[in-house]
Tab-separated table of C-alpha atoms and ligand atoms in Angstrom:
chain	number	residue	atom	x	y	z
A	1	MET	CA	-36.095	-13.995	-10.222
A	2	HIS	CA	-34.418	-17.296	-11.002
A	3	ASN	CA	-31.767	-18.483	-8.846
A	4	ARG	CA	-29.059	-19.589	-11.292
A	5	ASP	CA	-25.699	-18.186	-10.127
A	6	ARG	CA	-27.433	-15.988	-7.430
A	7	LEU	CA	-25.093	-15.322	-4.536
A	8	ILE	CA	-26.544	-16.516	-1.331
A	9	LEU	CA	-24.770	-15.999	1.913
A	10	PHE	CA	-25.297	-18.031	5.130
A	11	ALA	CA	-23.491	-17.942	8.453
A	12	GLY	CA	-23.129	-20.617	11.115
A	13	ARG	CA	-23.083	-19.769	14.737
A	14	SER	CA	-19.442	-18.952	14.883
A	15	GLY	CA	-19.658	-16.907	11.614
A	16	GLN	CA	-22.583	-14.694	12.627
A	17	LYS	CA	-20.695	-11.601	13.394
A	18	LEU	CA	-18.194	-11.613	10.488
A	19	GLY	CA	-21.002	-12.996	8.244
A	20	GLN	CA	-23.231	-9.974	9.032
A	21	SER	CA	-20.260	-7.623	8.173
A	22	ILE	CA	-19.607	-9.498	4.930
A	23	ALA	CA	-23.254	-9.278	4.021
A	24	GLN	CA	-23.255	-5.535	4.695
A	25	CYS	CA	-20.255	-5.030	2.345
A	26	LEU	CA	-22.028	-7.107	-0.289
A	27	GLU	CA	-25.148	-5.014	0.194
A	28	THR	CA	-27.181	-8.100	1.018
A	29	GLU	CA	-28.450	-9.957	4.096
A	30	LEU	CA	-27.631	-13.318	5.638
A	31	SER	CA	-30.094	-15.898	4.471
A	32	PRO	CA	-32.346	-17.467	7.121
A	33	ARG	CA	-31.741	-20.868	8.546
A	34	GLU	CA	-32.931	-22.652	11.488
A	35	PHE	CA	-30.514	-24.292	13.964
A	36	VAL	CA	-31.766	-26.768	16.623
A	37	GLN	CA	-29.684	-28.630	19.207
A	38	PHE	CA	-31.565	-31.567	20.715
A	39	SER	CA	-31.168	-32.882	24.272
A	40	ASN	CA	-29.059	-35.754	22.903
A	41	GLU	CA	-26.702	-32.939	21.520
A	42	ASN	CA	-27.692	-33.855	17.872
A	43	ILE	CA	-27.780	-30.798	15.578
A	44	LYS	CA	-30.448	-29.905	13.024
A	45	VAL	CA	-29.832	-27.230	10.444
A	46	ARG	CA	-32.737	-26.366	8.140
A	47	ILE	CA	-32.225	-23.884	5.151
A	48	LEU	CA	-35.191	-21.531	5.075
A	49	GLU	CA	-34.850	-20.310	1.540
A	50	ASN	CA	-34.803	-21.828	-1.981
A	51	VAL	CA	-31.098	-22.303	-2.880
A	52	ARG	CA	-31.789	-24.439	-6.053
A	53	GLU	CA	-29.009	-23.679	-8.630
A	54	ALA	CA	-27.646	-20.861	-6.488
A	55	ASP	CA	-23.981	-20.062	-5.687
A	56	VAL	CA	-24.056	-20.436	-1.965
A	57	PHE	CA	-21.419	-19.304	0.569
A	58	ILE	CA	-21.496	-20.335	4.255
A	59	VAL	CA	-19.288	-18.545	6.868
A	60	GLN	CA	-18.153	-20.424	9.882
A	61	THR	CA	-14.955	-20.080	11.664
A	62	SER	CA	-12.874	-22.110	14.157
A	63	SER	CA	-13.910	-21.014	17.540
A	64	PRO	CA	-15.496	-22.484	20.680
A	65	PRO	CA	-17.530	-24.682	20.961
A	66	LEU	CA	-15.067	-25.841	18.223
A	67	HIS	CA	-16.326	-29.362	17.542
A	68	GLU	CA	-20.019	-28.415	17.594
A	69	ASN	CA	-19.195	-25.580	15.115
A	70	ILE	CA	-17.299	-28.015	12.805
A	71	VAL	CA	-20.248	-30.496	12.796
A	72	GLU	CA	-22.688	-27.569	12.277
A	73	LEU	CA	-20.768	-26.580	9.284
A	74	LEU	CA	-20.674	-30.109	7.760
A	75	ILE	CA	-24.421	-30.569	8.341
A	76	SER	CA	-25.138	-27.059	6.840
A	77	ILE	CA	-23.104	-27.814	3.750
A	78	ASP	CA	-24.924	-31.233	3.352
A	79	ALA	CA	-28.305	-29.561	3.680
A	80	ILE	CA	-27.504	-26.849	1.196
A	81	LYS	CA	-26.110	-29.305	-1.244
A	82	HIS	CA	-29.157	-31.548	-0.958
A	83	ALA	CA	-31.291	-28.601	-1.389
A	84	SER	CA	-29.746	-28.496	-4.955
A	85	ALA	CA	-27.428	-25.547	-4.722
A	86	ARG	CA	-25.237	-25.408	-7.823
A	87	ARG	CA	-22.067	-24.599	-5.768
A	88	VAL	CA	-21.251	-24.371	-2.234
A	89	THR	CA	-18.231	-22.470	-0.850
A	90	ALA	CA	-17.190	-23.067	2.829
A	91	VAL	CA	-15.844	-19.697	4.013
A	92	LEU	CA	-13.395	-20.463	7.000
A	93	PRO	CA	-11.625	-17.335	7.981
A	94	TYR	CA	-9.678	-19.344	10.661
A	95	PHE	CA	-9.308	-22.899	9.507
A	96	PRO	CA	-9.971	-25.606	12.029
A	97	TYR	CA	-7.024	-27.589	13.478
A	98	VAL	CA	-4.723	-25.471	11.301
A	99	ARG	CA	-1.666	-26.230	13.572
A	100	SER	CA	-2.028	-29.941	13.219
A	101	ASP	CA	-0.511	-29.838	9.800
A	102	LYS	CA	2.210	-32.451	9.969
A	103	LYS	CA	3.121	-35.806	11.410
A	104	ASP	CA	5.798	-34.654	13.844
A	105	GLU	CA	5.278	-37.541	16.196
A	106	PRO	CA	4.602	-41.205	15.450
A	107	ARG	CA	1.022	-42.433	15.347
A	108	ILE	CA	-0.848	-39.046	15.178
A	109	SER	CA	-3.381	-37.690	12.820
A	110	ILE	CA	-2.719	-34.735	10.386
A	111	THR	CA	-5.913	-33.310	11.570
A	112	ALA	CA	-5.958	-30.182	9.369
A	113	ARG	CA	-5.984	-32.561	6.385
A	114	LEU	CA	-8.818	-34.615	7.915
A	115	MET	CA	-10.795	-31.338	8.365
A	116	ALA	CA	-10.269	-30.590	4.601
A	117	ASP	CA	-11.344	-34.023	3.618
A	118	LEU	CA	-14.569	-33.755	5.794
A	119	ILE	CA	-15.492	-30.438	4.421
A	120	ALA	CA	-15.130	-31.789	0.827
A	121	ALA	CA	-16.926	-35.045	1.791
A	122	ALA	CA	-19.868	-32.945	3.191
A	123	GLY	CA	-20.323	-31.577	-0.267
A	124	ALA	CA	-18.369	-28.235	-0.502
A	125	ASP	CA	-17.228	-27.404	-3.918
A	126	ARG	CA	-14.663	-24.676	-2.796
A	127	ILE	CA	-12.919	-23.464	0.320
A	128	LEU	CA	-12.189	-19.812	1.098
A	129	THR	CA	-9.966	-19.166	4.013
A	130	MET	CA	-7.249	-16.844	5.333
A	131	ASN	CA	-3.650	-17.127	6.386
A	132	LEU	CA	-3.168	-20.834	6.994
A	133	HIS	CA	-0.544	-21.694	9.590
A	134	SER	CA	1.687	-23.135	6.808
A	135	PRO	CA	1.296	-22.886	3.091
A	136	GLN	CA	1.439	-26.514	2.427
A	137	ILE	CA	-2.078	-26.882	4.077
A	138	GLN	CA	-3.438	-25.706	0.765
A	139	GLY	CA	-2.346	-29.113	-0.545
A	140	PHE	CA	-4.753	-30.807	1.810
A	141	PHE	CA	-7.693	-29.494	-0.216
A	142	LYS	CA	-8.912	-31.830	-2.968
A	143	ILE	CA	-11.469	-29.127	-3.964
A	144	PRO	CA	-10.375	-25.568	-5.260
A	145	GLY	CA	-9.284	-23.403	-2.355
A	146	ASP	CA	-8.474	-19.670	-2.040
A	147	GLN	CA	-6.265	-18.371	0.812
A	148	LEU	CA	-6.559	-14.662	1.522
A	149	ASP	CA	-3.863	-12.660	3.265
A	150	ALA	CA	-4.623	-10.139	5.976
A	151	ALA	CA	-1.149	-8.420	5.566
A	152	PRO	CA	-2.432	-5.573	3.371
A	153	ILE	CA	-5.055	-4.850	5.965
A	154	LEU	CA	-2.604	-4.850	8.856
A	155	CYS	CA	0.120	-3.065	6.949
A	156	ASP	CA	-2.225	-0.152	5.954
A	157	TYR	CA	-3.003	0.305	9.627
A	158	LEU	CA	0.546	-0.033	10.717
A	159	ARG	CA	1.757	2.533	8.067
A	160	ARG	CA	-0.197	5.227	9.859
A	161	LYS	CA	2.099	4.878	12.832
A	162	ASP	CA	5.511	6.421	13.369
A	163	LEU	CA	7.641	3.333	12.351
A	164	SER	CA	10.998	5.050	12.619
A	165	ASN	CA	13.334	2.887	14.749
A	166	THR	CA	11.104	-0.046	14.348
A	167	VAL	CA	11.947	-3.625	13.741
A	168	ILE	CA	9.618	-6.406	12.796
A	169	VAL	CA	10.101	-9.444	15.068
A	170	ALA	CA	9.441	-13.046	13.977
A	171	PRO	CA	8.681	-15.075	17.147
A	172	ASP	CA	10.193	-18.242	15.786
A	173	ALA	CA	12.025	-19.558	12.734
A	174	GLY	CA	8.862	-20.949	11.249
A	175	SER	CA	7.321	-17.457	11.170
A	176	ALA	CA	10.404	-15.797	9.699
A	177	LYS	CA	9.153	-15.834	6.110
A	178	ARG	CA	5.729	-14.505	7.128
A	179	ALA	CA	7.292	-11.720	9.301
A	180	GLY	CA	9.781	-11.010	6.464
A	181	ALA	CA	6.969	-10.296	4.055
A	182	TYR	CA	5.685	-7.655	6.569
A	183	ALA	CA	9.234	-6.245	6.866
A	184	THR	CA	9.401	-5.961	3.090
A	185	ARG	CA	5.947	-4.339	2.775
A	186	LEU	CA	6.733	-1.818	5.579
A	187	ASP	CA	10.343	-1.472	4.541
A	188	LEU	CA	11.627	-2.271	7.968
A	189	PRO	CA	14.462	-4.553	9.320
A	190	LEU	CA	13.680	-8.058	10.616
A	191	ALA	CA	14.732	-9.849	13.914
A	192	ILE	CA	14.167	-13.620	14.390
A	193	LEU	CA	13.775	-15.375	17.625
A	194	ASP	CA	14.680	-19.059	18.062
A	195	LYS	CA	11.822	-20.515	19.919
A	196	ARG	CA	11.576	-24.225	20.780
A	197	ARG	CA	8.660	-26.318	22.117
A	198	SER	CA	9.899	-29.432	23.640
A	199	ASP	CA	6.391	-30.965	24.328
A	200	ASP	CA	2.640	-30.173	24.330
A	201	THR	CA	2.786	-28.050	27.571
A	202	GLU	CA	2.169	-24.776	25.452
A	203	SER	CA	5.294	-23.187	27.180
A	204	PRO	CA	7.803	-22.448	24.450
A	205	GLU	CA	11.401	-21.319	25.298
A	206	ILE	CA	13.421	-18.580	23.438
A	207	LEU	CA	17.012	-19.518	23.009
A	208	HIS	CA	18.565	-17.043	20.616
A	209	VAL	CA	17.827	-13.810	18.767
A	210	ILE	CA	19.035	-12.861	15.255
A	211	GLY	CA	18.924	-9.206	14.573
A	212	GLU	CA	19.067	-5.799	16.397
A	213	VAL	CA	16.340	-5.123	19.033
A	214	GLU	CA	18.155	-3.020	21.645
A	215	GLY	CA	16.613	0.508	22.010
A	216	ARG	CA	14.187	-0.346	19.142
A	217	THR	CA	10.354	-0.332	18.880
A	218	CYS	CA	9.592	-4.028	18.253
A	219	LEU	CA	6.646	-5.132	16.256
A	220	ILE	CA	5.933	-8.807	16.772
A	221	ILE	CA	4.111	-10.405	13.837
A	222	ASP	CA	2.414	-13.884	14.270
A	223	ASP	CA	-0.380	-15.739	12.468
A	224	GLU	CA	-2.238	-16.362	15.695
A	225	ILE	CA	-2.163	-15.744	19.482
A	226	SER	CA	-3.629	-18.733	21.124
A	227	THR	CA	-2.739	-19.187	24.758
A	228	GLY	CA	-0.466	-16.154	24.670
A	229	GLY	CA	2.585	-18.414	25.607
A	230	SER	CA	4.588	-17.530	22.672
A	231	LEU	CA	3.772	-13.805	23.049
A	232	HIS	CA	4.746	-13.906	26.745
A	233	GLU	CA	8.165	-15.602	26.043
A	234	THR	CA	8.822	-13.266	23.046
A	235	VAL	CA	8.076	-10.129	25.061
A	236	GLU	CA	10.202	-11.287	27.965
A	237	ALA	CA	12.985	-11.979	25.663
A	238	LEU	CA	12.759	-8.671	23.818
A	239	ARG	CA	12.688	-6.678	27.159
A	240	HIS	CA	15.666	-8.573	28.509
A	241	LEU	CA	17.458	-7.548	25.193
A	242	GLY	CA	16.642	-3.925	25.756
A	243	ALA	CA	13.643	-3.374	23.414
A	244	GLU	CA	12.185	0.065	24.094
A	245	LYS	CA	8.504	-0.327	23.017
A	246	ILE	CA	6.692	-3.389	21.947
A	247	TYR	CA	3.667	-3.901	19.707
A	248	ALA	CA	2.149	-7.163	18.451
A	249	ALA	CA	0.014	-7.888	15.468
A	250	CYS	CA	-1.648	-11.243	14.606
A	251	VAL	CA	-4.236	-12.286	12.128
A	252	HIS	CA	-6.206	-14.851	14.313
A	253	PRO	CA	-7.102	-13.758	17.881
A	254	VAL	CA	-7.690	-17.319	19.222
A	255	PHE	CA	-7.212	-16.018	22.827
A	256	CYS	CA	-7.817	-19.229	24.854
A	257	GLY	CA	-6.562	-20.377	28.221
A	258	LYS	CA	-4.614	-17.677	29.987
A	259	ALA	CA	-4.255	-15.560	26.842
A	260	VAL	CA	-5.997	-12.448	28.251
A	261	GLU	CA	-3.877	-12.377	31.502
A	262	ARG	CA	-0.696	-12.994	29.529
A	263	ILE	CA	-1.410	-10.310	26.995
A	264	ASN	CA	-2.203	-7.724	29.662
A	265	ALA	CA	1.001	-8.721	31.636
A	266	ALA	CA	3.046	-8.117	28.432
A	267	LYS	CA	2.159	-4.439	28.661
A	268	LEU	CA	2.095	-3.862	24.988
A	269	GLU	CA	1.855	-0.534	23.343
A	270	GLU	CA	-0.864	-1.973	21.285
A	271	ILE	CA	-2.094	-5.282	20.053
A	272	ILE	CA	-3.527	-5.444	16.582
A	273	VAL	CA	-5.748	-8.329	15.443
A	274	THR	CA	-8.458	-9.103	12.927
A	275	ASP	CA	-12.006	-10.367	13.280
A	276	THR	CA	-11.412	-13.799	11.795
A	277	VAL	CA	-12.256	-15.239	15.150
A	278	PRO	CA	-15.008	-13.618	17.133
A	279	LEU	CA	-13.929	-12.103	20.346
A	280	SER	CA	-15.749	-13.118	23.518
A	281	GLU	CA	-16.840	-10.911	26.407
A	282	LYS	CA	-13.819	-11.740	28.444
A	283	ASP	CA	-11.613	-10.548	25.574
A	284	ASP	CA	-12.953	-7.015	26.254
A	285	ALA	CA	-10.518	-6.941	29.185
A	286	VAL	CA	-7.616	-7.041	26.665
A	287	ASN	CA	-5.734	-3.773	27.012
A	288	ASN	CA	-4.790	-1.658	23.995
A	289	LEU	CA	-6.586	-4.005	21.591
A	290	GLN	CA	-7.206	-2.822	18.011
A	291	VAL	CA	-9.495	-5.092	15.877
A	292	LEU	CA	-9.284	-4.603	12.086
A	293	SER	CA	-12.082	-6.202	9.907
A	294	VAL	CA	-11.415	-8.608	7.231
A	295	ALA	CA	-15.034	-8.399	6.077
A	296	PRO	CA	-14.421	-6.119	3.146
A	297	LEU	CA	-11.668	-8.475	1.701
A	298	PHE	CA	-13.836	-11.543	2.201
A	299	ALA	CA	-16.687	-9.729	0.523
A	300	ASN	CA	-14.556	-8.826	-2.477
A	301	ALA	CA	-13.345	-12.389	-2.682
A	302	ILE	CA	-16.903	-13.734	-2.547
A	303	ARG	CA	-17.976	-11.482	-5.202
A	304	SER	CA	-14.974	-12.303	-7.445
A	305	ILE	CA	-15.650	-16.106	-6.963
A	306	ASN	CA	-19.261	-15.563	-7.876
A	307	GLU	CA	-18.531	-13.502	-10.976
A	308	GLY	CA	-15.661	-15.664	-12.029
A	309	GLU	CA	-13.067	-12.976	-11.534
A	310	SER	CA	-9.455	-13.364	-10.270
A	311	VAL	CA	-9.060	-13.525	-6.572
A	312	SER	CA	-5.338	-13.119	-6.536
A	313	ALA	CA	-5.851	-9.579	-7.871
A	314	LEU	CA	-7.061	-8.747	-4.290
A	315	PHE	CA	-3.597	-9.268	-2.954
A	316	ARG	CA	-1.913	-6.321	-4.578
T	1	R5P	C1	3.255	-21.067	16.283
T	1	R5P	O1	3.876	-21.856	15.535
T	1	R5P	C2	2.352	-19.980	15.894
T	1	R5P	O2	2.836	-19.249	14.829
T	1	R5P	C3	2.035	-19.120	17.082
T	1	R5P	O3	3.183	-18.594	17.529
T	1	R5P	C4	1.388	-20.006	18.176
T	1	R5P	O4	0.234	-20.623	17.434
T	1	R5P	C5	0.821	-19.031	19.214
T	1	R5P	O5	0.296	-19.981	20.180
T	1	R5P	P1	0.330	-19.597	21.768
T	1	R5P	O6	-0.265	-18.220	21.818
T	1	R5P	O7	-0.471	-20.606	22.390
T	1	R5P	O8	1.780	-19.616	22.168
């Protein structure tokens, strides 16, 4: 069989779990590669299959060890490209440094843009990602990029619950548009919290609430839960305002620092996340956690890209 346009799927170390699930949905297998880390921390990636003229996808997400995983991705793209693949798509379910997306202090790097530049410089022809922290990050990509949305997956799950008396909660003004889209999809009212961060201490403060939460079931919607600081503050504010039950849903379960303790202390009815970031063993301790897989959506997008079909058709 000749390779032209053949879909070949690889996964880096952080993309193994999701990559396997995507491969299963595509009724294929992850292609073999060799990964070596030398005593001097240098990394070697060797592609163990002929990829000449093939349409190659490599799955790697942003998770610890973050910087090793980024370099591993860049080296893998370079290796695939120099093995004469026709096209390489970097599949990044959770994009690295996605929150460093603006110059909000003097003399800092817009690191999400730098990441996009590095991926393109390594030789990627396309990027496939999911729910970027802000839509303008798409403008950082000099190569074509597709941004998938986990909202249909999360909303399908949420619709199976009793949503009477429920209000969608945006934890800050920046997330109001995103949470508003969930409110529209689920036909629910929206409340917006006024959260401010005064420095880099990861301890935001809730100042005001717009909307009715007293006596209601609150469903907090966020793009990611990182240290759990925002979630903690949001839950405290909602309880103070008389919320009856509290659920939280987010796309990217980054779960770093004190996240597990904070989530459990929040005593949520349920916390619903996706598998864009692999959960570690310590995350098994998260109470009432429901993980929904984005693998079928990524598999459909990969198939559409390979066959030259529309990707936006997957958002309906
Ligand atoms: C903030 O702008 C984001 O939408 C999330 O609320 C934030 O990234 C969560 O971070 P953490 O869990 O560390 O508060």
